[in-house]
PDB file of C-alpha atoms and ligand atoms in Angstrom:
ATOM      1  CA  MET A 151     -85.241 117.195 211.190  1.00 72.00           C
ATOM      2  CA  PHE A 152     -83.406 117.432 214.493  1.00 76.00           C
ATOM      3  CA  THR A 153     -85.544 120.437 215.587  1.00 82.00           C
ATOM      4  CA  PHE A 154     -88.705 118.581 214.583  1.00 89.00           C
ATOM      5  CA  THR A 155     -87.779 115.488 216.605  1.00 90.00           C
ATOM      6  CA  SER A 156     -86.670 117.481 219.640  1.00 90.00           C
ATOM      7  CA  ASN A 157     -89.989 119.399 219.580  1.00 88.00           C
ATOM      8  CA  ILE A 158     -91.947 116.137 219.535  1.00 89.00           C
ATOM      9  CA  LEU A 159     -89.931 114.783 222.446  1.00 90.00           C
ATOM     10  CA  LYS A 160     -90.303 118.029 224.379  1.00 88.00           C
ATOM     11  CA  ASN A 161     -94.081 117.984 223.877  1.00 85.00           C
ATOM     12  CA  PHE A 162     -94.322 114.385 225.029  1.00 86.00           C
ATOM     13  CA  LEU A 163     -92.306 115.027 228.162  1.00 89.00           C
ATOM     14  CA  SER A 164     -93.683 118.411 229.212  1.00 88.00           C
ATOM     15  CA  GLN A 165     -97.037 119.209 230.849  1.00 84.00           C
ATOM     16  CA  ARG A 166     -99.899 119.901 228.475  1.00 82.00           C
ATOM     17  CA  ALA A 167    -100.598 123.566 227.722  1.00 81.00           C
ATOM     18  CA  THR A 168    -104.385 123.233 227.800  1.00 86.00           C
ATOM     19  CA  ARG A 169    -106.782 122.520 230.661  1.00 86.00           C
ATOM     20  CA  ARG A 170    -109.471 119.853 230.812  1.00 86.00           C
ATOM     21  CA  TYR A 171    -112.305 122.394 230.827  1.00 81.00           C
ATOM     22  CA  PRO A 172    -114.900 122.266 232.400  1.00 78.00           C
ATOM     23  CA  PHE A 173    -113.236 119.940 234.947  1.00 85.00           C
ATOM     24  CA  GLU A 174    -110.334 122.352 235.373  1.00 85.00           C
ATOM     25  CA  THR A 175    -110.944 126.088 235.181  1.00 82.00           C
ATOM     26  CA  ARG A 176    -108.606 129.017 235.598  1.00 82.00           C
ATOM     27  CA  SER A 177    -109.245 132.184 237.558  1.00 85.00           C
ATOM     28  CA  PRO A 178    -110.336 135.094 235.385  1.00 85.00           C
ATOM     29  CA  PHE A 179    -107.667 137.669 234.518  1.00 86.00           C
ATOM     30  CA  ASP A 180    -107.598 140.989 236.362  1.00 87.00           C
ATOM     31  CA  GLY A 181    -110.200 143.281 234.841  1.00 85.00           C
ATOM     32  CA  ALA A 182    -112.055 140.404 233.166  1.00 88.00           C
ATOM     33  CA  ARG A 183    -115.677 141.373 232.535  1.00 89.00           C
ATOM     34  CA  GLY A 184    -117.501 138.020 232.657  1.00 89.00           C
ATOM     35  CA  MET A 185    -121.150 137.083 232.933  1.00 92.00           C
ATOM     36  CA  LEU A 186    -123.788 139.758 232.498  1.00 95.00           C
ATOM     37  CA  LEU A 187    -126.302 140.005 235.344  1.00 96.00           C
ATOM     38  CA  ASN A 188    -129.210 142.324 236.055  1.00 97.00           C
ATOM     39  CA  HIS A 189    -130.379 143.612 239.452  1.00 97.00           C
ATOM     40  CA  ILE A 190    -133.915 143.503 238.086  1.00 97.00           C
ATOM     41  CA  GLU A 191    -135.328 145.375 241.092  1.00 96.00           C
ATOM     42  CA  LYS A 192    -133.322 148.439 239.937  1.00 96.00           C
ATOM     43  CA  CYS A 193    -134.208 148.027 236.257  1.00 97.00           C
ATOM     44  CA  ASN A 194    -136.728 150.488 234.852  1.00 96.00           C
ATOM     45  CA  LEU A 195    -137.223 148.602 231.548  1.00 97.00           C
ATOM     46  CA  CYS A 196    -136.071 151.684 229.644  1.00 96.00           C
ATOM     47  CA  SER A 197    -134.583 149.600 226.751  1.00 97.00           C
ATOM     48  CA  ILE A 198    -131.351 151.621 226.515  1.00 98.00           C
ATOM     49  CA  CYS A 199    -129.280 148.449 226.987  1.00 98.00           C
ATOM     50  CA  ALA A 200    -131.193 146.724 224.177  1.00 98.00           C
ATOM     51  CA  VAL A 201    -130.627 149.662 221.820  1.00 98.00           C
ATOM     52  CA  LYS A 202    -126.902 149.931 222.636  1.00 98.00           C
ATOM     53  CA  CYS A 203    -126.057 146.204 222.542  1.00 98.00           C
ATOM     54  CA  PRO A 204    -123.956 145.487 219.432  1.00 98.00           C
ATOM     55  CA  SER A 205    -124.976 141.816 219.490  1.00 96.00           C
ATOM     56  CA  GLN A 206    -128.683 142.627 219.766  1.00 97.00           C
ATOM     57  CA  CYS A 207    -129.009 139.986 222.438  1.00 96.00           C
ATOM     58  CA  ILE A 208    -131.156 141.975 224.886  1.00 98.00           C
ATOM     59  CA  THR A 209    -134.919 142.239 224.478  1.00 97.00           C
ATOM     60  CA  VAL A 210    -137.051 144.474 226.669  1.00 97.00           C
ATOM     61  CA  ASP A 211    -140.813 144.112 226.534  1.00 97.00           C
ATOM     62  CA  ARG A 212    -142.371 146.963 228.478  1.00 96.00           C
ATOM     63  CA  LYS A 213    -145.927 145.610 228.048  1.00 96.00           C
ATOM     64  CA  ALA A 214    -145.015 142.237 229.502  1.00 96.00           C
ATOM     65  CA  SER A 215    -142.493 143.857 231.911  1.00 96.00           C
ATOM     66  CA  THR A 216    -139.753 141.445 230.907  1.00 97.00           C
ATOM     67  CA  TRP A 217    -136.021 141.826 230.359  1.00 98.00           C
ATOM     68  CA  GLU A 218    -134.368 139.036 228.375  1.00 98.00           C
ATOM     69  CA  CYS A 219    -130.814 138.335 227.334  1.00 97.00           C
ATOM     70  CA  ASP A 220    -129.365 135.582 225.203  1.00 96.00           C
ATOM     71  CA  PRO A 221    -126.109 134.716 227.006  1.00 93.00           C
ATOM     72  CA  PHE A 222    -124.921 132.714 224.003  1.00 92.00           C
ATOM     73  CA  ALA A 223    -125.019 135.802 221.792  1.00 94.00           C
ATOM     74  CA  CYS A 224    -123.468 138.152 224.377  1.00 94.00           C
ATOM     75  CA  VAL A 225    -119.841 139.035 223.674  1.00 93.00           C
ATOM     76  CA  TYR A 226    -119.296 140.497 227.183  1.00 92.00           C
ATOM     77  CA  CYS A 227    -118.304 143.892 225.845  1.00 95.00           C
ATOM     78  CA  GLY A 228    -119.882 145.765 228.782  1.00 96.00           C
ATOM     79  CA  ILE A 229    -121.474 148.512 226.658  1.00 97.00           C
ATOM     80  CA  CYS A 230    -124.897 147.849 228.195  1.00 98.00           C
ATOM     81  CA  VAL A 231    -123.423 148.042 231.704  1.00 98.00           C
ATOM     82  CA  ASP A 232    -121.915 151.459 230.973  1.00 97.00           C
ATOM     83  CA  ALA A 233    -125.149 152.664 229.335  1.00 98.00           C
ATOM     84  CA  CYS A 234    -127.617 151.543 232.023  1.00 98.00           C
ATOM     85  CA  PRO A 235    -128.902 154.704 233.758  1.00 97.00           C
ATOM     86  CA  GLU A 236    -130.107 152.737 236.798  1.00 96.00           C
ATOM     87  CA  SER A 237    -126.831 150.836 237.370  1.00 97.00           C
ATOM     88  CA  ALA A 238    -128.924 147.666 237.238  1.00 97.00           C
ATOM     89  CA  LEU A 239    -126.533 145.786 234.962  1.00 98.00           C
ATOM     90  CA  TYR A 240    -123.208 144.449 236.146  1.00 96.00           C
ATOM     91  CA  GLN A 241    -120.704 141.815 235.140  1.00 95.00           C
ATOM     92  CA  LYS A 242    -119.451 139.068 237.392  1.00 92.00           C
ATOM     93  CA  PRO A 243    -115.884 138.063 236.506  1.00 89.00           C
ATOM     94  CA  GLU A 244    -116.713 134.393 236.044  1.00 85.00           C
ATOM     95  CA  TYR A 245    -117.000 132.226 232.973  1.00 79.00           C
ATOM     96  CA  ARG A 246    -120.464 131.178 231.868  1.00 79.00           C
ATOM     97  CA  GLN A 247    -121.414 127.715 233.093  1.00 79.00           C
ATOM     98  CA  VAL A 248    -121.490 124.865 230.616  1.00 79.00           C
ATOM     99  CA  ALA A 249    -125.020 124.307 229.308  1.00 85.00           C
ATOM    100  CA  GLU A 250    -126.550 121.417 227.407  1.00 89.00           C
ATOM    101  CA  LYS A 251    -129.149 123.580 225.692  1.00 91.00           C
ATOM    102  CA  ARG A 252    -129.539 127.203 224.751  1.00 88.00           C
ATOM    103  CA  GLU A 253    -131.464 129.076 227.414  1.00 90.00           C
ATOM    104  CA  MET A 254    -132.390 132.744 227.651  1.00 93.00           C
ATOM    105  CA  ILE A 255    -132.019 134.773 230.825  1.00 94.00           C
ATOM    106  CA  SER A 256    -135.571 135.984 231.386  1.00 96.00           C
ATOM    107  CA  LEU A 257    -136.423 138.342 234.230  1.00 97.00           C
ATOM    108  CA  LYS A 258    -139.670 139.959 235.263  1.00 96.00           C
ATOM    109  CA  GLY A 259    -139.240 143.653 236.019  1.00 93.00           C
ATOM    110  CA  GLU A 260    -141.336 146.642 236.845  1.00 91.00           C
ATOM    111  CA  ILE A 261    -141.668 150.083 235.284  1.00 88.00           C
ATOM    112  CA  LYS A 262    -141.025 152.507 238.102  1.00 80.00           C
ATOM    113  CA  LYS A 263    -143.350 155.459 238.483  1.00 78.00           C
ATOM    114  CA  LYS A 264    -141.656 158.850 238.665  1.00 71.00           C
ATOM    115  CA  VAL A 265    -141.685 160.222 242.180  1.00 65.00           C
ATOM    116  CA  LYS A 266    -142.541 163.870 242.696  1.00 65.00           C
ATOM    117  CA  LYS A 267    -140.545 165.628 245.361  1.00 64.00           C
ATOM    118  CA  GLU A 268    -141.151 168.946 246.988  1.00 64.00           C
ATOM    119  CA  THR A 269    -138.488 171.630 246.654  1.00 64.00           C
ATOM    120  CA  ASP A 270    -138.285 175.163 248.003  1.00 63.00           C
ATOM    121  CA  ASN A 271    -139.341 176.540 244.609  1.00 61.00           C
ATOM    122  CA  GLY A 272    -142.173 174.101 243.963  1.00 59.00           C
ATOM    123  CA  ILE A 273    -142.567 170.475 242.846  1.00 53.00           C
ATOM    124  CA  GLU A 274    -139.853 168.812 240.826  1.00 54.00           C
ATOM    125  CA  SER A 275    -139.869 165.294 239.404  1.00 48.00           C
ATOM    126  CA  GLU A 276    -137.032 162.949 240.376  1.00 51.00           C
TER     127      GLU A 276
HETATM  128  S1  SF4 B 146    -131.031 147.115 232.515  1.00 94.50           S
HETATM  129 FE1  SF4 B 146    -130.719 149.330 232.650  1.00 94.50          FE
HETATM  130  S2  SF4 B 146    -130.611 150.049 230.508  1.00 94.50           S
HETATM  131 FE2  SF4 B 146    -131.502 147.988 230.498  1.00 94.50          FE
HETATM  132  S3  SF4 B 146    -133.718 148.290 230.536  1.00 94.50           S
HETATM  133 FE3  SF4 B 146    -133.046 148.057 232.678  1.00 94.50          FE
HETATM  134  S4  SF4 B 146    -132.673 150.131 233.414  1.00 94.50           S
HETATM  135 FE4  SF4 B 146    -132.758 150.236 231.161  1.00 94.50          FE
HETATM  136  S1  SF4 B 147    -122.176 142.847 227.370  1.00 94.50           S
HETATM  137 FE1  SF4 B 147    -122.190 143.659 225.252  1.00 94.50          FE
HETATM  138  S2  SF4 B 147    -122.925 141.975 223.999  1.00 94.50           S
HETATM  139 FE2  SF4 B 147    -123.430 141.453 226.112  1.00 94.50          FE
HETATM  140  S3  SF4 B 147    -125.531 142.169 226.375  1.00 94.50           S
HETATM  141 FE3  SF4 B 147    -124.152 143.835 227.036  1.00 94.50          FE
HETATM  142  S4  SF4 B 147    -123.876 145.131 225.234  1.00 94.50           S
HETATM  143 FE4  SF4 B 147    -124.709 143.160 224.549  1.00 94.50          FE
END
C-alpha cells in the first residue's frame, strides 16, 4: 500500500513522460529511417519497389506513367530504398505529418529510353 501511494504521489509531482504530439515533437533517433520519398525524375517505373514492398503499398502503372504509395500502409522498412536500381527512393528522417484524411502519394514519372553508347568494340547499351 505504501509503494502504491508513493508511486501515485511521484507521478503527480514529476513531469509527464509523454509529449503533446503533434504540438511537441522529438527529434528522430540516430539512424531513423522516416518518410519515404521518390526523386521521380530518376525513377524508371521498373516496379521493383512495388514487387519487393512487404506492405504492398506501392503501385506502379507503366501505361499511365505513375508511381503511387500509400504512406498510411508503409512501415518504413526501407526495403524498397535498398532495392531501387536508380537510387530514386530515399527516406527522410522525419515523422509523417498529421493528416485529416487518407491521401496517396501520387507522382507522374517517365520510362527512360535506353541510351546506346559507342565503345571501342562496337555499340553497347547503357
Ligand atoms: S522507385 Fe526505383 S524501384 Fe521503384 S519503380 Fe522507380 S526506379 Fe523502379
Ligand atoms: S519502406 Fe517498406 S513498407 Fe514502405 S514502401 Fe518501402 S518497402 Fe514498402
